[in-house]
mmCIF file of C-alpha atoms in Angstrom:
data_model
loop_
_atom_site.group_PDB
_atom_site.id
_atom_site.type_symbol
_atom_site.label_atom_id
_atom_site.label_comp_id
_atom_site.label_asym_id
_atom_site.label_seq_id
_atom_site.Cartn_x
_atom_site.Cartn_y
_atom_site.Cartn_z
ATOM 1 C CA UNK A 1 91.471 122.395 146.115
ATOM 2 C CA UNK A 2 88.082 122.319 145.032
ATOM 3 C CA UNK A 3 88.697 119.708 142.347
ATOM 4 C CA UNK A 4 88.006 116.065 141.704
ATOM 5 C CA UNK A 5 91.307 113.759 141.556
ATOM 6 C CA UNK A 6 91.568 110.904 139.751
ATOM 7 C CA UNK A 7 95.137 109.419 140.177
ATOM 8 C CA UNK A 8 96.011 105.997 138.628
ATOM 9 C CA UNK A 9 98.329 103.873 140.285
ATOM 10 C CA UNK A 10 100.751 102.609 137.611
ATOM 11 C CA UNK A 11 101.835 99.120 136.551
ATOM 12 C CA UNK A 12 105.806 98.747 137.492
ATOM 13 C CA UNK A 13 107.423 95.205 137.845
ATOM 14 C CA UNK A 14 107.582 93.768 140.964
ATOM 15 C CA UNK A 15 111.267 93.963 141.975
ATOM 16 C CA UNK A 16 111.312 97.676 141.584
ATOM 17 C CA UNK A 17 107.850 98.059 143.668
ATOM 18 C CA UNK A 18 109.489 95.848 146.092
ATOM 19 C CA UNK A 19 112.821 97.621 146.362
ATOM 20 C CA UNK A 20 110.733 101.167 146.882
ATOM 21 C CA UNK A 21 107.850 100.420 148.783
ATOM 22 C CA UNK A 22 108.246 96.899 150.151
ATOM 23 C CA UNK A 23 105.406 95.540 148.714
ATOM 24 C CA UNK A 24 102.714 96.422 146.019
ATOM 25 C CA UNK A 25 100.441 97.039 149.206
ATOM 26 C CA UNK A 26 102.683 99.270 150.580
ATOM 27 C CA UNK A 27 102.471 101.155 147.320
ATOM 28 C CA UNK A 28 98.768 100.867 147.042
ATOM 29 C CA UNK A 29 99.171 102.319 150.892
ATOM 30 C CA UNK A 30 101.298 104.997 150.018
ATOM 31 C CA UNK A 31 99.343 106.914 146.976
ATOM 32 C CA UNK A 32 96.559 107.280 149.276
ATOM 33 C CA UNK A 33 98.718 108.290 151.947
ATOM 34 C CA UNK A 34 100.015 111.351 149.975
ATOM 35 C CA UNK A 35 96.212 112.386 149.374
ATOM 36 C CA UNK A 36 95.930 112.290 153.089
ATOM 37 C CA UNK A 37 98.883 114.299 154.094
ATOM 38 C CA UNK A 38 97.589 117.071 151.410
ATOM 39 C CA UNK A 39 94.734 116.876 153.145
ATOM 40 C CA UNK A 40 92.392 115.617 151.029
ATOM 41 C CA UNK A 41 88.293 115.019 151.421
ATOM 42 C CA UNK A 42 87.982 110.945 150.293
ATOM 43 C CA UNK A 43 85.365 111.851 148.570
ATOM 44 C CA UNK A 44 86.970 113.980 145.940
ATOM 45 C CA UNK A 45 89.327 111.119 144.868
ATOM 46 C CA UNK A 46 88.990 108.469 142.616
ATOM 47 C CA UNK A 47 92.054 106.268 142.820
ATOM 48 C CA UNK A 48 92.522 103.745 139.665
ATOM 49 C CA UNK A 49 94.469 101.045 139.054
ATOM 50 C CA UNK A 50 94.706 98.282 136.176
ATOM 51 C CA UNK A 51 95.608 95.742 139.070
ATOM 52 C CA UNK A 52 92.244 94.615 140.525
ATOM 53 C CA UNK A 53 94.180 93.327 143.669
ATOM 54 C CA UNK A 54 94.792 97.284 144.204
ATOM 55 C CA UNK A 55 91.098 97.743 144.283
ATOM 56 C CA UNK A 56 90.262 95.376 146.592
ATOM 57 C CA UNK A 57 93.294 97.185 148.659
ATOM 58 C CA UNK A 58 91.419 99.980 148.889
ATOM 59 C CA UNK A 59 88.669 98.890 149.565
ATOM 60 C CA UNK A 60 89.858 96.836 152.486
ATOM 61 C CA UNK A 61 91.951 99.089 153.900
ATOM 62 C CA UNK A 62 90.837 101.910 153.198
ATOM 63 C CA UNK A 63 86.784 102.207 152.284
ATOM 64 C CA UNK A 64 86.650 105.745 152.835
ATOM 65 C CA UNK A 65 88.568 106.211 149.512
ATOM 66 C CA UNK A 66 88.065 102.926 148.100
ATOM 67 C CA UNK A 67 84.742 103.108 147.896
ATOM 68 C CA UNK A 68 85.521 105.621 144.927
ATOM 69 C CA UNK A 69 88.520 103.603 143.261
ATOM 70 C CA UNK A 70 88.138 102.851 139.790
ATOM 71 C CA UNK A 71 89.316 99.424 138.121
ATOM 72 C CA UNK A 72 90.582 100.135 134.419
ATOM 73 C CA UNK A 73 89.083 97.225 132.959
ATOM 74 C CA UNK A 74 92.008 95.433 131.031
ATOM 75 C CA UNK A 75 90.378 92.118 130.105
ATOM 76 C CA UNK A 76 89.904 92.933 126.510
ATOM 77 C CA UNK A 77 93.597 91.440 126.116
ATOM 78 C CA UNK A 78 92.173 88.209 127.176
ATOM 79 C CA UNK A 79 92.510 87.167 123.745
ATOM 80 C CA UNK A 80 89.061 85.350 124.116
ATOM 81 C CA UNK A 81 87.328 88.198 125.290
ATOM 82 C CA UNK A 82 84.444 89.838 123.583
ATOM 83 C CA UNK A 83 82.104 91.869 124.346
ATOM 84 C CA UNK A 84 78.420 90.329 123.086
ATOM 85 C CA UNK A 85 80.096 87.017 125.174
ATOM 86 C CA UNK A 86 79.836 87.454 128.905
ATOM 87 C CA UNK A 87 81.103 84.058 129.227
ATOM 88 C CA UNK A 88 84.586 85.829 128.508
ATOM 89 C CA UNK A 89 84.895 88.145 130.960
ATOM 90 C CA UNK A 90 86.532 86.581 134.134
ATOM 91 C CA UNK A 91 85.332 88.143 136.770
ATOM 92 C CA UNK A 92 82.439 88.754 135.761
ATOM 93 C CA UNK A 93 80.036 92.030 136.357
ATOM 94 C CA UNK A 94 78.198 90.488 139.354
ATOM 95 C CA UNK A 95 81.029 89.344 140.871
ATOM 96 C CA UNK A 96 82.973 93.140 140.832
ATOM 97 C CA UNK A 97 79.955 94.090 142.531
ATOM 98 C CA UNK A 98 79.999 91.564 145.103
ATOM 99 C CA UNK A 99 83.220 92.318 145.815
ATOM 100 C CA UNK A 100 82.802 95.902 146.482
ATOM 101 C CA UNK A 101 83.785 97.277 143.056
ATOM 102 C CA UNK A 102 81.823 100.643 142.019
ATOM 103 C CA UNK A 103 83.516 101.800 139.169
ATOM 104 C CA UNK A 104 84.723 100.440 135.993
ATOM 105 C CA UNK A 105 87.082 101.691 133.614
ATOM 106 C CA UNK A 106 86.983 100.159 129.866
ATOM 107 C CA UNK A 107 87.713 101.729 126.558
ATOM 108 C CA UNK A 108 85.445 103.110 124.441
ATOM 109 C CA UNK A 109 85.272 100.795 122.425
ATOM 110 C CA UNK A 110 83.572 97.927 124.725
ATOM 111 C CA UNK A 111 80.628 100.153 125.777
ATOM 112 C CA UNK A 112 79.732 100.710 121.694
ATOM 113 C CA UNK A 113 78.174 98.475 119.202
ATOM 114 C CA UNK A 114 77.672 99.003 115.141
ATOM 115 C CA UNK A 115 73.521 98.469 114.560
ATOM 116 C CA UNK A 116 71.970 98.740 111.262
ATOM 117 C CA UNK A 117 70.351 102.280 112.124
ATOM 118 C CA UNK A 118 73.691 103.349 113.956
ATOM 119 C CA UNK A 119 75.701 103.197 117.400
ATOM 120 C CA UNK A 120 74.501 100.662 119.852
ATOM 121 C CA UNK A 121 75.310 100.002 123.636
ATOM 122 C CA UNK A 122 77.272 96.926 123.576
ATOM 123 C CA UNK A 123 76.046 93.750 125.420
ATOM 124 C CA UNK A 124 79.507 94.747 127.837
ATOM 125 C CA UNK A 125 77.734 98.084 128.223
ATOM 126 C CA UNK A 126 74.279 96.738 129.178
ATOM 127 C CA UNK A 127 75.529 94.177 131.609
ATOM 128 C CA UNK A 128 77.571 96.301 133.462
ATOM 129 C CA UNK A 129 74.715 98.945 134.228
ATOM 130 C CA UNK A 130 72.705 95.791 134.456
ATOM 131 C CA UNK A 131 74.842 95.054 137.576
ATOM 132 C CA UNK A 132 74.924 98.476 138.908
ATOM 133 C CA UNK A 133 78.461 99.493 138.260
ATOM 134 C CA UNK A 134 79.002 103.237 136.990
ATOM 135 C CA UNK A 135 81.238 103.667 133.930
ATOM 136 C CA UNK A 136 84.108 105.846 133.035
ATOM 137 C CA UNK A 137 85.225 105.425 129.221
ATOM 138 C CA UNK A 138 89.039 105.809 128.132
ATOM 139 C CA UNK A 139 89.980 108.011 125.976
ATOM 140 C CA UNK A 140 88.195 110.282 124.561
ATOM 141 C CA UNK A 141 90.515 112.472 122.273
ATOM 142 C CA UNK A 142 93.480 110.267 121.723
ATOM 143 C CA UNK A 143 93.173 108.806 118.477
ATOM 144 C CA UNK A 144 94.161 110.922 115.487
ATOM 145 C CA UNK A 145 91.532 112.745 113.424
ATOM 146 C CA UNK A 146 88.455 110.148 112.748
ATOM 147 C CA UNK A 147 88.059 109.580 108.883
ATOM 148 C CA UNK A 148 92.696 110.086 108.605
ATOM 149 C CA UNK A 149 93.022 106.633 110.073
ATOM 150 C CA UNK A 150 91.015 103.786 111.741
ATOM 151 C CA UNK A 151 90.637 104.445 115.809
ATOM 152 C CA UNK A 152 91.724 101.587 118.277
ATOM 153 C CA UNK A 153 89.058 103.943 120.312
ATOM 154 C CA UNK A 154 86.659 103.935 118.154
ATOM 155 C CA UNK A 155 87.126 100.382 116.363
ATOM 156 C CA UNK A 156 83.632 98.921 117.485
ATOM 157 C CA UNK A 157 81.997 101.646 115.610
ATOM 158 C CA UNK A 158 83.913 102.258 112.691
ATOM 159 C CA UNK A 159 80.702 101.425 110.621
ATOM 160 C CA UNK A 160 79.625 104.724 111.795
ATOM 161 C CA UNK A 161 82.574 107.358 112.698
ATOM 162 C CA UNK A 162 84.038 108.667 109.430
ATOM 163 C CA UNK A 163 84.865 112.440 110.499
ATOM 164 C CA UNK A 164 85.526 114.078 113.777
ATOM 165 C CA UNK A 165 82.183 115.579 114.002
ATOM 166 C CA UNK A 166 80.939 112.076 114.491
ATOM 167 C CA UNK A 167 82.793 112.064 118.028
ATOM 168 C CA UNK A 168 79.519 113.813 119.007
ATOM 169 C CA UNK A 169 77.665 111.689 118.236
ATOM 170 C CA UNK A 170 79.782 108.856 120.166
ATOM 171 C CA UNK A 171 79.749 111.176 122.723
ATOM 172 C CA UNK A 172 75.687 111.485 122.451
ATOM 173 C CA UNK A 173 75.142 107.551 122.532
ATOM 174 C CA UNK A 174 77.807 106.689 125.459
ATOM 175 C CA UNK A 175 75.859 109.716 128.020
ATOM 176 C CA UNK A 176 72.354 108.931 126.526
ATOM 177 C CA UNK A 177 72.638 105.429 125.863
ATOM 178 C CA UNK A 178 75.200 103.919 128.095
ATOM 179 C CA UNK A 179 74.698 106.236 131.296
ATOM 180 C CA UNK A 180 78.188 106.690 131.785
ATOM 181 C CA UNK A 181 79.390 108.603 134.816
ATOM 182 C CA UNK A 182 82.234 110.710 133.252
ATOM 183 C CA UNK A 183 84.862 109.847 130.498
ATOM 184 C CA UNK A 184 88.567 110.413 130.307
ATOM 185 C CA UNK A 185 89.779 113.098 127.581
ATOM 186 C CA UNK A 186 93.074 114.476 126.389
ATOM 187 C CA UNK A 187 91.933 117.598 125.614
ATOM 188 C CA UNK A 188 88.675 119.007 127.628
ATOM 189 C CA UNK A 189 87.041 121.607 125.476
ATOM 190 C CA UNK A 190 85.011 119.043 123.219
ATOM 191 C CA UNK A 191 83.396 117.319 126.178
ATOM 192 C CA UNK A 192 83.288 120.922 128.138
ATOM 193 C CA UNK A 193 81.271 122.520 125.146
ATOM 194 C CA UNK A 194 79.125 119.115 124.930
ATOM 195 C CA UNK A 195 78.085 119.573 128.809
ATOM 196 C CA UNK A 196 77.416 122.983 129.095
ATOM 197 C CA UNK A 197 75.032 122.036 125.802
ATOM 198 C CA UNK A 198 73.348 119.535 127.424
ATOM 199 C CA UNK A 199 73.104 121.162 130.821
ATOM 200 C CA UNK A 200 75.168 118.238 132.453
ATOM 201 C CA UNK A 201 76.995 118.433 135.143
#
């Protein structure tokens, strides 16, 4: 198709997954299963999935694609969790790596810090390039207009986004900054326009 694919597996209780699939392997099984009935190349999907046990799935059963799955990172609602602590995050970086994880998934929020000259990478942000994982931010363009009410998004640098131009400049510190491999958008033009800027692809 000549696209990247990026398909998350979503969270359903377990009596329903059970009473479709079988198990939640067996689901796990069957969203890459459609990708290889259309035909297509492993390497142009990145399956996601909240679940970490999905992850590891994949990347038992199938490495080809696994090797590309992406865990959204969900323990911010650990409600211990920050992210200067890295005490609080169970599992921890090194241990995703160890276990075969490549990709991480967190909100934009975790990779950002408010310093006294302006946006910071967060300690989360650091450790997780640190460890060698690549980085793919949630969501870009979902919050209302910045400045017309505070951002969930946004809410580790609210010192320092007060009007939508200033998504830029989040935009500027997460690629420059963080190093992150991509980032997830609702609506593609502002990070289009930003990449053909900066000659990114």
């Amino acid at each position: 198709l000549g696209v990247k694919m990026i398909p998350e597996l979503k969270s359903a209780d377990s009596q329903t997954v059970e009473a479709i699939f079988g198990s939640q392997q067996e689901y796990a099984q069957q969203l890459i299963d459609d990708y290889k009935d259309a035909g297509i190349n492993p390497a142009e999907l990145y399956p996601q999935s909240f679940n970490l046990a999905d992850v590891d799935y994949w990347l038992q059963h199938e490495p080809e694609f696994g090797k590309q799955s992406v865990w959204l990172d969900g323990r911010f609602q650990n409600p211990q969790f920050r992210t200067d602590d890295s005490d609080s995050w169970s599992p921890s970086m090194d241990s995703l790596v160890e276990r075969g994880v490549q990709f991480i998934a967190p909100p934009i929020w975790m990779l950002l810090a408010s310093g006294e000259r302006g946006i910071e990478p967060s300690h989360y942000a650091l450790a997780a390039r640190l460890a060698g994982l690549q980085i793919i931010p949630w969501t870009f363009e979902r919050s209302p207009p910045l400045g017309a009410a505070k951002s969930w998004y946004y809410q580790s640098a609210e010192n320092w986004v007060h009007r939508e131009g200033d998504r830029y400049e989040v935009l500027h510190r997460l690629v420059e900054q963080v190093g992150i491999r991509a980032i997830f958008t609702d609506w593609a033009a502002t990070t289009t326009f930003y990449a053909n800027c900066m000659d990114l692809h």
